[in-house]
């Protein structure tokens, strides 16, 4: 399959391709997404195939407006409504009981559907042109770091999908926060840019992200968390304060100069936890392109977006 490359003045074309059953990668404020018609079993199966994604890992459905949501869901709880009003459009995904309109392939057979209205102007324009609900997981091969640039999408999915929208690098660089507010106690299923500190102001009883990687039990709440994720080919080691040994072949990313970083062949010091989050996945990909064997990642405090960054770092470092 020949992949078409789409530019800013052709976003209507991207929308049309999606509406006609095509697979199109496009930028959002979190990471690049790989979109297809959420009502079509056939189009959705193509997403799983292009990514090599396990079919028990459900996808997030993206829409441009509140009105588009009601046909897709059976109910909107009061807590969910408050979250929609406060945080959409934006980097948070909410879980709803699904209607028949949503393909069972999207939800991996679950009776709930995860939905998001992205705030990125390009994503918004494409969804508006498409006029359909668009299921869009991260636009990378399954297991690899998410794509934060169109070149990363090209590297993973060229010749496997219909089109790639060549937008700017993504701002946030980590995937959306996922919240399930269908039950009595809203719960954070995946940490992201919208933090517990912000969510608790809207939902005082919200259950924080459990904070540890529990591959066995993750399936109960959010199947995607059970799978390997975010891993470069290089071995990732988390460090705090100092690096073990002499590491001439290794790369380092973090906030602070630590003892031992001098011996690394490349060091990337980030200005803030937000900056670190935005640059992490691209750094992983650059390290793989350079054939680096070891990446040291400095741990950060687990508050604010630090919870999300530490979650991704732990998953990347799992052997
Ligand atoms: P990705 O699109 O690759 O960022 O992954 C989507 C994430 O959303 C995965 O962690 C999924 O498990 C999660 N997800 C999708 N649908 C649901 C749902 N209905 N209930 C809970 N989590 C979901
Ligand atoms: Mg993903």
CSV table of C-alpha atoms and ligand atoms in Angstrom, one decimal:
chain,number,residue,atom,x,y,z
A,1,UNK,CA,0.0,0.0,0.0
A,2,UNK,CA,1.3,3.4,-1.0
A,3,UNK,CA,1.1,5.9,1.9
A,4,UNK,CA,0.0,9.5,0.9
A,5,UNK,CA,1.6,12.4,2.8
A,6,UNK,CA,-0.8,15.2,3.7
A,7,UNK,CA,-0.1,18.8,4.6
A,8,UNK,CA,-1.9,21.6,6.5
A,9,UNK,CA,-3.8,22.8,3.5
A,10,UNK,CA,-5.2,19.3,2.8
A,11,UNK,CA,-6.9,18.5,6.1
A,12,UNK,CA,-10.3,18.0,4.3
A,13,UNK,CA,-8.7,15.2,2.3
A,14,UNK,CA,-7.6,13.5,5.5
A,15,UNK,CA,-11.2,13.7,6.7
A,16,UNK,CA,-12.6,12.3,3.5
A,17,UNK,CA,-10.2,9.4,3.5
A,18,UNK,CA,-11.4,8.5,7.1
A,19,UNK,CA,-15.0,8.9,6.1
A,20,UNK,CA,-14.4,6.5,3.2
A,21,UNK,CA,-12.9,3.7,5.4
A,22,UNK,CA,-9.2,4.7,5.2
A,23,UNK,CA,-6.5,4.6,7.8
A,24,UNK,CA,-5.0,8.0,8.5
A,25,UNK,CA,-2.4,9.1,11.1
A,26,UNK,CA,-2.8,12.6,12.4
A,27,UNK,CA,-1.4,14.8,15.2
A,28,UNK,CA,-3.2,15.4,18.4
A,29,UNK,CA,-2.0,17.4,21.5
A,30,UNK,CA,-0.9,14.1,23.2
A,31,UNK,CA,0.7,11.9,20.6
A,32,UNK,CA,0.0,11.1,16.9
A,33,UNK,CA,-3.1,8.9,16.5
A,34,UNK,CA,-3.9,6.3,13.8
A,35,UNK,CA,-7.5,6.9,12.9
A,36,UNK,CA,-10.3,4.8,11.2
A,37,UNK,CA,-14.1,4.8,11.2
A,38,UNK,CA,-15.2,3.6,14.7
A,39,UNK,CA,-18.5,2.2,13.2
A,40,UNK,CA,-16.8,-0.1,10.7
A,41,UNK,CA,-15.5,-3.5,11.8
A,42,UNK,CA,-13.5,-3.8,8.7
A,43,UNK,CA,-11.7,-0.4,9.0
A,44,UNK,CA,-11.0,-1.1,12.7
A,45,UNK,CA,-9.5,-4.5,12.0
A,46,UNK,CA,-7.1,-2.8,9.6
A,47,UNK,CA,-5.8,-0.6,12.5
A,48,UNK,CA,-5.0,-3.7,14.6
A,49,UNK,CA,-3.3,-5.3,11.7
A,50,UNK,CA,-1.2,-2.2,10.8
A,51,UNK,CA,0.0,-1.7,14.3
A,52,UNK,CA,0.4,-5.4,15.2
A,53,UNK,CA,-1.9,-4.6,18.2
A,54,UNK,CA,-3.3,-7.4,20.3
A,55,UNK,CA,-7.1,-7.5,19.6
A,56,UNK,CA,-8.0,-7.5,23.3
A,57,UNK,CA,-6.7,-4.0,23.7
A,58,UNK,CA,-9.6,-1.5,23.1
A,59,UNK,CA,-9.2,1.8,21.2
A,60,UNK,CA,-10.2,5.4,22.1
A,61,UNK,CA,-12.9,7.0,19.9
A,62,UNK,CA,-12.3,10.6,18.9
A,63,UNK,CA,-15.0,13.1,18.0
A,64,UNK,CA,-15.2,16.9,17.3
A,65,UNK,CA,-18.2,17.8,19.5
A,66,UNK,CA,-20.5,16.8,22.4
A,67,UNK,CA,-23.4,16.2,20.1
A,68,UNK,CA,-21.5,13.4,18.3
A,69,UNK,CA,-21.2,11.5,21.6
A,70,UNK,CA,-24.8,10.9,22.5
A,71,UNK,CA,-25.5,8.3,19.7
A,72,UNK,CA,-22.4,6.4,20.8
A,73,UNK,CA,-23.3,6.0,24.5
A,74,UNK,CA,-26.2,4.7,26.6
A,75,UNK,CA,-25.7,7.0,29.6
A,76,UNK,CA,-23.7,9.9,30.9
A,77,UNK,CA,-23.3,10.0,34.6
A,78,UNK,CA,-23.3,13.3,36.5
A,79,UNK,CA,-19.5,12.9,37.3
A,80,UNK,CA,-18.7,12.2,33.7
A,81,UNK,CA,-20.7,15.2,32.6
A,82,UNK,CA,-18.7,17.5,35.0
A,83,UNK,CA,-15.4,16.1,33.6
A,84,UNK,CA,-16.6,16.6,30.0
A,85,UNK,CA,-17.5,20.2,30.7
A,86,UNK,CA,-14.3,21.0,32.6
A,87,UNK,CA,-11.7,19.3,30.5
A,88,UNK,CA,-12.9,18.9,26.9
A,89,UNK,CA,-11.6,19.6,24.4
A,90,UNK,CA,-8.4,18.3,25.9
A,91,UNK,CA,-6.1,15.4,26.8
A,92,UNK,CA,-8.5,13.3,28.8
A,93,UNK,CA,-10.4,10.2,27.8
A,94,UNK,CA,-13.7,9.2,29.5
A,95,UNK,CA,-15.4,5.8,29.6
A,96,UNK,CA,-19.1,5.4,28.8
A,97,UNK,CA,-21.5,2.4,28.5
A,98,UNK,CA,-21.5,1.9,24.7
A,99,UNK,CA,-24.3,1.9,22.2
A,100,UNK,CA,-24.6,-0.5,19.3
A,101,UNK,CA,-23.2,2.1,16.9
A,102,UNK,CA,-19.7,1.5,18.2
A,103,UNK,CA,-18.0,-1.5,16.6
A,104,UNK,CA,-17.3,-4.3,19.1
A,105,UNK,CA,-13.9,-4.6,17.5
A,106,UNK,CA,-13.1,-1.0,18.8
A,107,UNK,CA,-14.0,-2.0,22.4
A,108,UNK,CA,-12.5,-5.5,22.2
A,109,UNK,CA,-15.9,-6.9,23.2
A,110,UNK,CA,-16.3,-4.7,26.3
A,111,UNK,CA,-19.6,-3.1,26.9
A,112,UNK,CA,-18.0,0.3,27.5
A,113,UNK,CA,-16.4,2.7,25.1
A,114,UNK,CA,-13.5,5.2,25.8
A,115,UNK,CA,-14.1,8.6,24.1
A,116,UNK,CA,-12.1,11.9,23.7
A,117,UNK,CA,-12.5,15.3,22.1
A,118,UNK,CA,-9.0,16.4,21.3
A,119,UNK,CA,-8.0,20.1,21.4
A,120,UNK,CA,-5.4,20.1,18.7
A,121,UNK,CA,-6.6,22.3,15.9
A,122,UNK,CA,-5.4,19.9,13.1
A,123,UNK,CA,-7.1,16.9,14.8
A,124,UNK,CA,-10.2,19.0,15.3
A,125,UNK,CA,-10.4,20.1,11.7
A,126,UNK,CA,-9.9,16.5,10.4
A,127,UNK,CA,-12.6,15.2,12.7
A,128,UNK,CA,-15.0,18.0,11.6
A,129,UNK,CA,-14.4,17.2,8.0
A,130,UNK,CA,-14.8,13.5,8.6
A,131,UNK,CA,-18.1,13.9,10.4
A,132,UNK,CA,-17.8,10.4,11.9
A,133,UNK,CA,-16.5,9.0,15.2
A,134,UNK,CA,-12.8,8.1,14.6
A,135,UNK,CA,-11.1,5.3,16.6
A,136,UNK,CA,-7.5,6.2,17.0
A,137,UNK,CA,-4.8,4.5,19.1
A,138,UNK,CA,-1.3,5.9,19.1
A,139,UNK,CA,0.3,5.7,15.6
A,140,UNK,CA,3.2,3.4,16.3
A,141,UNK,CA,3.8,-0.3,16.0
A,142,UNK,CA,2.5,-2.0,19.1
A,143,UNK,CA,4.9,-2.1,22.0
A,144,UNK,CA,7.1,0.7,20.6
A,145,UNK,CA,7.3,4.2,22.0
A,146,UNK,CA,4.3,6.3,20.9
A,147,UNK,CA,4.9,8.6,17.9
A,148,UNK,CA,5.3,12.3,18.7
A,149,UNK,CA,6.5,13.4,15.2
A,150,UNK,CA,5.2,12.5,11.7
A,151,UNK,CA,8.6,11.1,11.0
A,152,UNK,CA,8.2,8.6,13.8
A,153,UNK,CA,4.8,7.5,12.3
A,154,UNK,CA,6.6,7.1,8.9
A,155,UNK,CA,9.3,5.0,10.4
A,156,UNK,CA,6.7,2.6,11.9
A,157,UNK,CA,3.8,2.7,9.5
A,158,UNK,CA,4.9,3.8,6.0
A,159,UNK,CA,3.3,1.4,3.4
A,160,UNK,CA,1.0,0.0,6.0
A,161,UNK,CA,-1.6,2.8,6.1
A,162,UNK,CA,-3.4,5.1,3.6
A,163,UNK,CA,-2.1,8.5,4.8
A,164,UNK,CA,0.1,10.4,7.3
A,165,UNK,CA,-0.7,14.0,8.1
A,166,UNK,CA,2.6,15.9,8.4
A,167,UNK,CA,1.9,18.2,11.4
A,168,UNK,CA,4.2,19.7,14.0
A,169,UNK,CA,5.7,17.6,16.9
A,170,UNK,CA,3.1,17.0,19.6
A,171,UNK,CA,3.1,19.3,22.6
A,172,UNK,CA,2.4,16.9,25.5
A,173,UNK,CA,4.2,13.8,24.2
A,174,UNK,CA,2.4,11.4,26.6
A,175,UNK,CA,-1.0,9.7,26.0
A,176,UNK,CA,-4.3,11.0,27.5
A,177,UNK,CA,-5.4,10.5,31.0
A,178,UNK,CA,-8.1,7.8,31.1
A,179,UNK,CA,-10.9,8.1,33.7
A,180,UNK,CA,-13.8,5.8,34.3
A,181,UNK,CA,-16.6,7.7,36.0
A,182,UNK,CA,-19.4,5.2,35.1
A,183,UNK,CA,-19.5,3.7,38.6
A,184,UNK,CA,-20.0,5.1,42.1
A,185,UNK,CA,-16.4,6.0,42.5
A,186,UNK,CA,-14.6,7.6,39.5
A,187,UNK,CA,-11.2,6.1,38.9
A,188,UNK,CA,-8.0,7.1,37.0
A,189,UNK,CA,-7.2,4.1,34.8
A,190,UNK,CA,-4.2,5.7,33.1
A,191,UNK,CA,-2.3,8.8,34.3
A,192,UNK,CA,-1.6,11.6,31.8
A,193,UNK,CA,-1.3,15.4,31.4
A,194,UNK,CA,-4.6,16.0,33.3
A,195,UNK,CA,-3.5,15.2,36.8
A,196,UNK,CA,-5.2,13.8,39.9
A,197,UNK,CA,-4.7,17.2,41.5
A,198,UNK,CA,-6.9,18.8,38.8
A,199,UNK,CA,-9.4,15.9,38.7
A,200,UNK,CA,-10.1,15.8,42.4
A,201,UNK,CA,-11.4,19.4,42.3
A,202,UNK,CA,-14.2,18.2,40.0
A,203,UNK,CA,-14.6,14.7,41.4
A,204,UNK,CA,-13.6,14.7,45.1
A,205,UNK,CA,-14.0,10.9,45.5
A,206,UNK,CA,-11.9,10.0,42.4
A,207,UNK,CA,-9.6,7.0,43.0
A,208,UNK,CA,-6.0,7.9,42.1
A,209,UNK,CA,-4.0,5.8,39.6
A,210,UNK,CA,-2.8,2.8,41.6
A,211,UNK,CA,0.8,3.7,40.7
A,212,UNK,CA,2.3,0.3,40.2
A,213,UNK,CA,2.4,-1.8,37.1
A,214,UNK,CA,0.1,-4.8,37.9
A,215,UNK,CA,0.0,-6.7,34.6
A,216,UNK,CA,-2.3,-9.4,36.1
A,217,UNK,CA,-5.1,-7.2,37.4
A,218,UNK,CA,-4.9,-4.4,34.8
A,219,UNK,CA,-7.2,-6.5,32.6
A,220,UNK,CA,-10.1,-5.9,35.0
A,221,UNK,CA,-10.1,-2.1,34.4
A,222,UNK,CA,-8.2,-1.2,31.3
A,223,UNK,CA,-6.9,-4.1,29.2
A,224,UNK,CA,-4.3,-2.0,27.4
A,225,UNK,CA,-2.3,-1.6,30.6
A,226,UNK,CA,-1.7,-5.3,30.6
A,227,UNK,CA,0.5,-5.1,27.5
A,228,UNK,CA,4.1,-4.2,27.0
A,229,UNK,CA,4.4,-0.5,26.1
A,230,UNK,CA,6.7,2.3,25.3
A,231,UNK,CA,9.8,0.2,25.0
A,232,UNK,CA,12.8,1.2,22.8
A,233,UNK,CA,15.1,-1.6,21.7
A,234,UNK,CA,17.8,-0.2,24.0
A,235,UNK,CA,17.7,-1.3,27.6
A,236,UNK,CA,16.2,1.4,29.9
A,237,UNK,CA,17.5,1.8,33.4
A,238,UNK,CA,15.9,4.3,35.9
A,239,UNK,CA,18.4,6.2,38.0
A,240,UNK,CA,18.2,8.5,41.0
A,241,UNK,CA,21.2,10.7,41.9
A,242,UNK,CA,24.0,8.7,40.4
A,243,UNK,CA,24.7,6.3,37.5
A,244,UNK,CA,26.2,2.9,38.0
A,245,UNK,CA,29.7,2.4,36.5
A,246,UNK,CA,31.3,4.0,33.5
A,247,UNK,CA,28.9,4.4,30.6
A,248,UNK,CA,30.6,5.6,27.5
A,249,UNK,CA,28.1,3.8,25.2
A,250,UNK,CA,25.0,5.0,27.1
A,251,UNK,CA,22.6,7.9,26.7
A,252,UNK,CA,21.0,9.9,29.6
A,253,UNK,CA,17.8,11.9,29.8
A,254,UNK,CA,16.6,13.7,32.9
A,255,UNK,CA,16.3,17.0,34.7
A,256,UNK,CA,19.6,17.2,36.6
A,257,UNK,CA,23.3,16.5,36.0
A,258,UNK,CA,24.0,13.4,38.1
A,259,UNK,CA,27.2,11.8,39.2
A,260,UNK,CA,28.3,9.6,36.3
A,261,UNK,CA,26.4,11.4,33.5
A,262,UNK,CA,29.8,12.9,32.3
A,263,UNK,CA,30.8,9.5,31.0
A,264,UNK,CA,27.6,9.1,28.9
A,265,UNK,CA,28.0,9.7,25.1
A,266,UNK,CA,24.8,11.9,25.1
A,267,UNK,CA,23.0,13.7,27.9
A,268,UNK,CA,19.7,15.5,27.4
A,269,UNK,CA,18.8,17.8,30.4
A,270,UNK,CA,15.2,18.9,30.3
A,271,UNK,CA,13.9,22.2,31.7
A,272,UNK,CA,10.9,20.7,33.5
A,273,UNK,CA,8.9,17.5,34.0
A,274,UNK,CA,6.6,18.7,31.1
A,275,UNK,CA,9.6,19.2,28.9
A,276,UNK,CA,11.0,15.8,29.9
A,277,UNK,CA,7.6,14.2,29.1
A,278,UNK,CA,7.4,15.9,25.7
A,279,UNK,CA,10.9,14.8,24.6
A,280,UNK,CA,11.1,11.2,26.1
A,281,UNK,CA,9.6,9.1,23.3
A,282,UNK,CA,11.6,10.9,20.5
A,283,UNK,CA,14.8,10.5,22.6
A,284,UNK,CA,14.1,6.7,22.8
A,285,UNK,CA,13.6,6.6,19.0
A,286,UNK,CA,16.8,8.6,18.4
A,287,UNK,CA,18.7,6.2,20.7
A,288,UNK,CA,17.5,3.2,18.7
A,289,UNK,CA,18.4,4.8,15.4
A,290,UNK,CA,21.9,5.4,16.8
A,291,UNK,CA,22.2,1.8,17.9
A,292,UNK,CA,22.5,2.8,21.6
A,293,UNK,CA,22.3,-0.2,24.0
A,294,UNK,CA,21.6,1.5,27.3
A,295,UNK,CA,19.4,4.5,28.2
A,296,UNK,CA,19.5,6.0,31.7
A,297,UNK,CA,16.4,7.9,32.7
A,298,UNK,CA,16.3,10.0,35.8
A,299,UNK,CA,13.3,9.4,38.1
A,300,UNK,CA,11.0,12.4,38.9
A,301,UNK,CA,8.8,13.2,41.8
A,302,UNK,CA,5.4,11.5,41.6
A,303,UNK,CA,3.1,14.5,41.7
A,304,UNK,CA,1.3,16.3,38.9
A,305,UNK,CA,2.4,15.0,35.4
A,306,UNK,CA,5.3,13.3,37.2
A,307,UNK,CA,2.9,10.4,37.9
A,308,UNK,CA,2.3,9.9,34.2
A,309,UNK,CA,6.0,10.2,33.3
A,310,UNK,CA,7.0,7.7,36.0
A,311,UNK,CA,4.4,5.3,34.7
A,312,UNK,CA,5.8,5.4,31.2
A,313,UNK,CA,9.4,5.2,32.4
A,314,UNK,CA,8.6,2.1,34.5
A,315,UNK,CA,6.9,0.4,31.6
A,316,UNK,CA,9.7,1.3,29.3
A,317,UNK,CA,12.2,-0.2,31.8
A,318,UNK,CA,10.4,-3.5,32.3
A,319,UNK,CA,12.4,-6.5,31.0
B,1,LIG,P1,-3.8,3.9,23.1
B,1,LIG,O1,-4.9,4.4,22.2
B,1,LIG,O2,-2.8,3.0,22.4
B,1,LIG,O3,-3.2,5.0,23.8
B,1,LIG,O4,-4.5,3.0,24.2
B,1,LIG,C1,-5.8,3.2,24.6
B,1,LIG,C2,-6.0,3.0,26.1
B,1,LIG,O5,-7.3,3.2,26.5
B,1,LIG,C3,-5.6,1.6,26.6
B,1,LIG,O6,-4.9,1.7,27.8
B,1,LIG,C4,-7.0,0.9,26.7
B,1,LIG,O7,-7.0,-0.2,27.6
B,1,LIG,C5,-7.8,2.1,27.2
B,1,LIG,N1,-9.2,1.9,26.9
B,1,LIG,C6,-9.8,1.9,25.7
B,1,LIG,N2,-11.1,1.6,25.8
B,1,LIG,C7,-11.4,1.4,27.1
B,1,LIG,C8,-12.5,1.0,27.9
B,1,LIG,N3,-13.7,0.8,27.3
B,1,LIG,N4,-12.4,0.9,29.2
B,1,LIG,C9,-11.2,1.1,29.8
B,1,LIG,N5,-10.1,1.4,29.2
B,1,LIG,C10,-10.1,1.5,27.9
B,2,LIG,MG1,-0.6,3.1,22.4
